[in-house]
CSV table of C-alpha atoms in Angstrom, one decimal:
chain,number,residue,atom,x,y,z
A,1,UNK,CA,-40.8,1.5,-12.9
A,2,UNK,CA,-44.4,2.6,-12.1
A,3,UNK,CA,-47.8,2.8,-13.8
A,4,UNK,CA,-50.3,5.3,-12.3
A,5,UNK,CA,-48.6,5.2,-8.8
A,6,UNK,CA,-48.3,1.5,-8.9
A,7,UNK,CA,-44.9,-0.2,-9.0
A,8,UNK,CA,-44.1,-2.7,-11.9
A,9,UNK,CA,-42.3,-5.9,-11.0
A,10,UNK,CA,-38.9,-6.2,-12.1
A,11,UNK,CA,-38.4,-8.6,-14.9
A,12,UNK,CA,-37.1,-12.2,-14.2
A,13,UNK,CA,-36.0,-14.3,-17.1
A,14,UNK,CA,-35.7,-18.3,-16.9
A,15,UNK,CA,-33.9,-19.5,-19.9
A,16,UNK,CA,-32.1,-23.0,-20.6
A,17,UNK,CA,-28.5,-23.3,-19.6
A,18,UNK,CA,-26.2,-22.3,-22.5
A,19,UNK,CA,-28.9,-20.0,-24.0
A,20,UNK,CA,-27.7,-16.4,-24.7
A,21,UNK,CA,-30.3,-13.7,-23.2
A,22,UNK,CA,-30.2,-10.3,-24.6
A,23,UNK,CA,-29.0,-7.7,-22.0
A,24,UNK,CA,-31.3,-5.2,-20.3
A,25,UNK,CA,-33.3,-7.7,-18.0
A,26,UNK,CA,-33.2,-7.1,-14.2
A,27,UNK,CA,-32.5,-11.0,-13.4
A,28,UNK,CA,-31.4,-13.7,-15.7
A,29,UNK,CA,-31.4,-17.2,-14.1
A,30,UNK,CA,-30.6,-20.5,-16.2
A,31,UNK,CA,-32.5,-23.9,-15.7
A,32,UNK,CA,-32.0,-27.5,-16.8
A,33,UNK,CA,-34.1,-29.4,-19.1
A,34,UNK,CA,-35.9,-32.0,-19.3
A,35,UNK,CA,-35.1,-33.2,-16.1
A,36,UNK,CA,-34.8,-30.4,-13.1
A,37,UNK,CA,-31.3,-30.2,-11.9
A,38,UNK,CA,-29.2,-27.9,-9.7
A,39,UNK,CA,-29.8,-24.8,-12.1
A,40,UNK,CA,-33.6,-25.5,-12.1
A,41,UNK,CA,-33.5,-25.4,-8.2
A,42,UNK,CA,-31.9,-22.0,-8.2
A,43,UNK,CA,-34.1,-20.8,-10.7
A,44,UNK,CA,-37.2,-22.1,-8.7
A,45,UNK,CA,-35.9,-20.4,-5.6
A,46,UNK,CA,-35.3,-17.1,-7.8
A,47,UNK,CA,-39.0,-17.2,-9.0
A,48,UNK,CA,-40.4,-17.7,-5.5
A,49,UNK,CA,-38.3,-15.0,-4.1
A,50,UNK,CA,-39.2,-12.8,-7.1
A,51,UNK,CA,-43.0,-13.3,-6.7
A,52,UNK,CA,-42.5,-12.6,-2.9
A,53,UNK,CA,-41.0,-9.3,-3.6
A,54,UNK,CA,-43.7,-8.3,-6.3
A,55,UNK,CA,-46.3,-9.0,-3.8
A,56,UNK,CA,-44.5,-7.2,-0.9
A,57,UNK,CA,-44.1,-4.2,-3.3
A,58,UNK,CA,-47.7,-4.3,-4.2
A,59,UNK,CA,-46.3,-4.5,-7.9
A,60,UNK,CA,-48.2,-5.3,-11.1
A,61,UNK,CA,-47.0,-8.5,-12.7
A,62,UNK,CA,-47.5,-10.0,-16.2
A,63,UNK,CA,-46.1,-13.6,-16.6
A,64,UNK,CA,-44.8,-15.0,-19.6
A,65,UNK,CA,-44.6,-18.8,-20.1
A,66,UNK,CA,-43.3,-21.1,-23.0
A,67,UNK,CA,-42.4,-24.6,-23.5
A,68,UNK,CA,-39.6,-26.2,-21.2
A,69,UNK,CA,-40.8,-24.0,-18.2
A,70,UNK,CA,-41.6,-27.2,-16.2
A,71,UNK,CA,-38.0,-28.2,-16.0
A,72,UNK,CA,-36.3,-24.8,-16.1
A,73,UNK,CA,-37.9,-23.7,-12.8
A,74,UNK,CA,-38.7,-25.9,-9.9
A,75,UNK,CA,-39.2,-25.9,-6.3
A,76,UNK,CA,-40.5,-29.0,-4.4
A,77,UNK,CA,-43.9,-28.3,-2.7
A,78,UNK,CA,-44.0,-28.7,1.1
A,79,UNK,CA,-43.4,-32.4,2.2
A,80,UNK,CA,-41.7,-33.2,-1.2
A,81,UNK,CA,-38.0,-33.7,-1.4
A,82,UNK,CA,-36.0,-32.6,-4.1
A,83,UNK,CA,-34.7,-36.2,-4.7
A,84,UNK,CA,-38.3,-37.4,-5.0
A,85,UNK,CA,-39.3,-34.8,-7.3
A,86,UNK,CA,-36.3,-35.3,-9.6
A,87,UNK,CA,-36.5,-39.1,-9.7
A,88,UNK,CA,-40.4,-39.0,-10.3
A,89,UNK,CA,-39.9,-36.8,-13.5
A,90,UNK,CA,-36.7,-38.8,-14.7
A,91,UNK,CA,-39.1,-42.0,-14.4
A,92,UNK,CA,-41.9,-40.3,-16.1
A,93,UNK,CA,-39.8,-38.9,-19.0
A,94,UNK,CA,-38.1,-42.3,-19.6
A,95,UNK,CA,-41.5,-43.9,-19.8
A,96,UNK,CA,-42.5,-41.6,-22.2
A,97,UNK,CA,-45.6,-39.8,-20.9
A,98,UNK,CA,-47.3,-37.5,-22.8
A,99,UNK,CA,-46.5,-33.8,-21.9
A,100,UNK,CA,-50.0,-33.0,-20.7
A,101,UNK,CA,-49.8,-36.1,-18.1
A,102,UNK,CA,-46.1,-35.4,-17.3
A,103,UNK,CA,-46.9,-31.7,-16.5
A,104,UNK,CA,-50.2,-32.7,-14.5
A,105,UNK,CA,-48.2,-35.0,-12.4
A,106,UNK,CA,-45.4,-32.5,-11.9
A,107,UNK,CA,-47.8,-29.8,-10.8
A,108,UNK,CA,-48.7,-32.1,-8.0
A,109,UNK,CA,-45.1,-32.2,-6.5
A,110,UNK,CA,-44.1,-28.5,-7.1
A,111,UNK,CA,-44.5,-25.3,-5.0
A,112,UNK,CA,-44.3,-23.4,-8.8
A,113,UNK,CA,-46.6,-25.2,-10.8
A,114,UNK,CA,-50.4,-25.8,-10.7
A,115,UNK,CA,-50.9,-21.8,-10.0
A,116,UNK,CA,-47.8,-21.7,-7.4
A,117,UNK,CA,-46.4,-18.4,-8.7
A,118,UNK,CA,-49.6,-16.8,-9.1
A,119,UNK,CA,-50.5,-17.8,-5.5
A,120,UNK,CA,-47.3,-16.3,-4.2
A,121,UNK,CA,-47.8,-12.9,-6.5
A,122,UNK,CA,-51.1,-12.3,-5.3
A,123,UNK,CA,-53.6,-9.7,-6.6
A,124,UNK,CA,-50.6,-8.0,-8.3
A,125,UNK,CA,-51.0,-10.5,-11.1
A,126,UNK,CA,-52.6,-9.1,-14.0
A,127,UNK,CA,-52.4,-12.1,-16.4
A,128,UNK,CA,-49.9,-14.4,-18.1
A,129,UNK,CA,-49.3,-14.6,-22.0
A,130,UNK,CA,-48.5,-18.2,-23.1
A,131,UNK,CA,-46.7,-19.7,-26.0
A,132,UNK,CA,-48.6,-23.0,-26.1
A,133,UNK,CA,-46.3,-25.6,-27.6
A,134,UNK,CA,-48.3,-28.6,-26.4
A,135,UNK,CA,-50.2,-30.5,-29.0
A,136,UNK,CA,-53.2,-31.0,-26.4
A,137,UNK,CA,-54.3,-28.7,-23.6
A,138,UNK,CA,-54.5,-25.1,-23.4
A,139,UNK,CA,-52.4,-22.4,-21.8
A,140,UNK,CA,-52.9,-23.8,-18.3
A,141,UNK,CA,-50.8,-26.7,-19.1
A,142,UNK,CA,-47.8,-25.2,-20.5
A,143,UNK,CA,-44.9,-24.9,-18.0
A,144,UNK,CA,-47.4,-26.9,-15.8
A,145,UNK,CA,-49.3,-23.8,-15.4
A,146,UNK,CA,-47.2,-21.4,-13.0
A,147,UNK,CA,-49.6,-18.7,-13.3
A,148,UNK,CA,-53.0,-20.8,-13.7
A,149,UNK,CA,-55.7,-20.2,-11.1
A,150,UNK,CA,-59.2,-19.1,-11.7
A,151,UNK,CA,-59.7,-15.6,-12.3
A,152,UNK,CA,-56.1,-15.2,-13.9
A,153,UNK,CA,-56.5,-14.2,-17.6
A,154,UNK,CA,-54.1,-16.5,-19.9
A,155,UNK,CA,-53.7,-15.2,-23.1
A,156,UNK,CA,-52.4,-17.5,-25.9
A,157,UNK,CA,-49.5,-15.9,-27.9
A,158,UNK,CA,-48.9,-18.8,-30.4
A,159,UNK,CA,-50.1,-22.9,-30.8
A,160,UNK,CA,-48.3,-25.5,-32.2
A,161,UNK,CA,-50.0,-24.8,-35.5
A,162,UNK,CA,-48.7,-21.2,-35.5
A,163,UNK,CA,-45.3,-22.4,-34.5
A,164,UNK,CA,-45.2,-25.0,-37.2
A,165,UNK,CA,-46.3,-22.3,-39.8
A,166,UNK,CA,-44.0,-19.7,-38.7
A,167,UNK,CA,-41.1,-22.5,-39.0
A,168,UNK,CA,-42.4,-23.4,-42.4
A,169,UNK,CA,-42.2,-19.8,-43.5
A,170,UNK,CA,-38.9,-19.4,-42.5
A,171,UNK,CA,-37.9,-22.5,-44.6
A,172,UNK,CA,-39.0,-20.7,-47.6
């Protein structure tokens, strides 16, 4: 697809293993949760390739992020082994770290987190829409912030309060 002569990126959906995703997306990859596993590593490699391809094509990209993304899509940062990243996350989850602290720690070990995907995409990233599911922190902490870089607009689609209201409305 194109918009005013500029190509749009192809869609990449990363969902939890076992979740059915509607047809019609260009790429669908499964990840593991809450600790990254084999599927998460494949999803991370797919996301980095997707970002590199979008950059090479000069494509426009809009990121969408929701809860669970930190574990679903992972790639170790340079100098960090997959085992080191996985065992660290497993330890932190077992210790019961608050999600904001857990995500901040994950981001330091990841090529995807803390703006990692945004850096790979480059100037074609038009922004990201974020479903904020964490009780503290903003859109930059969701999924450990794959699109969170200065100058990248992050739009909040919903907050925990919005989600709770929606769930309560569904129960009525």
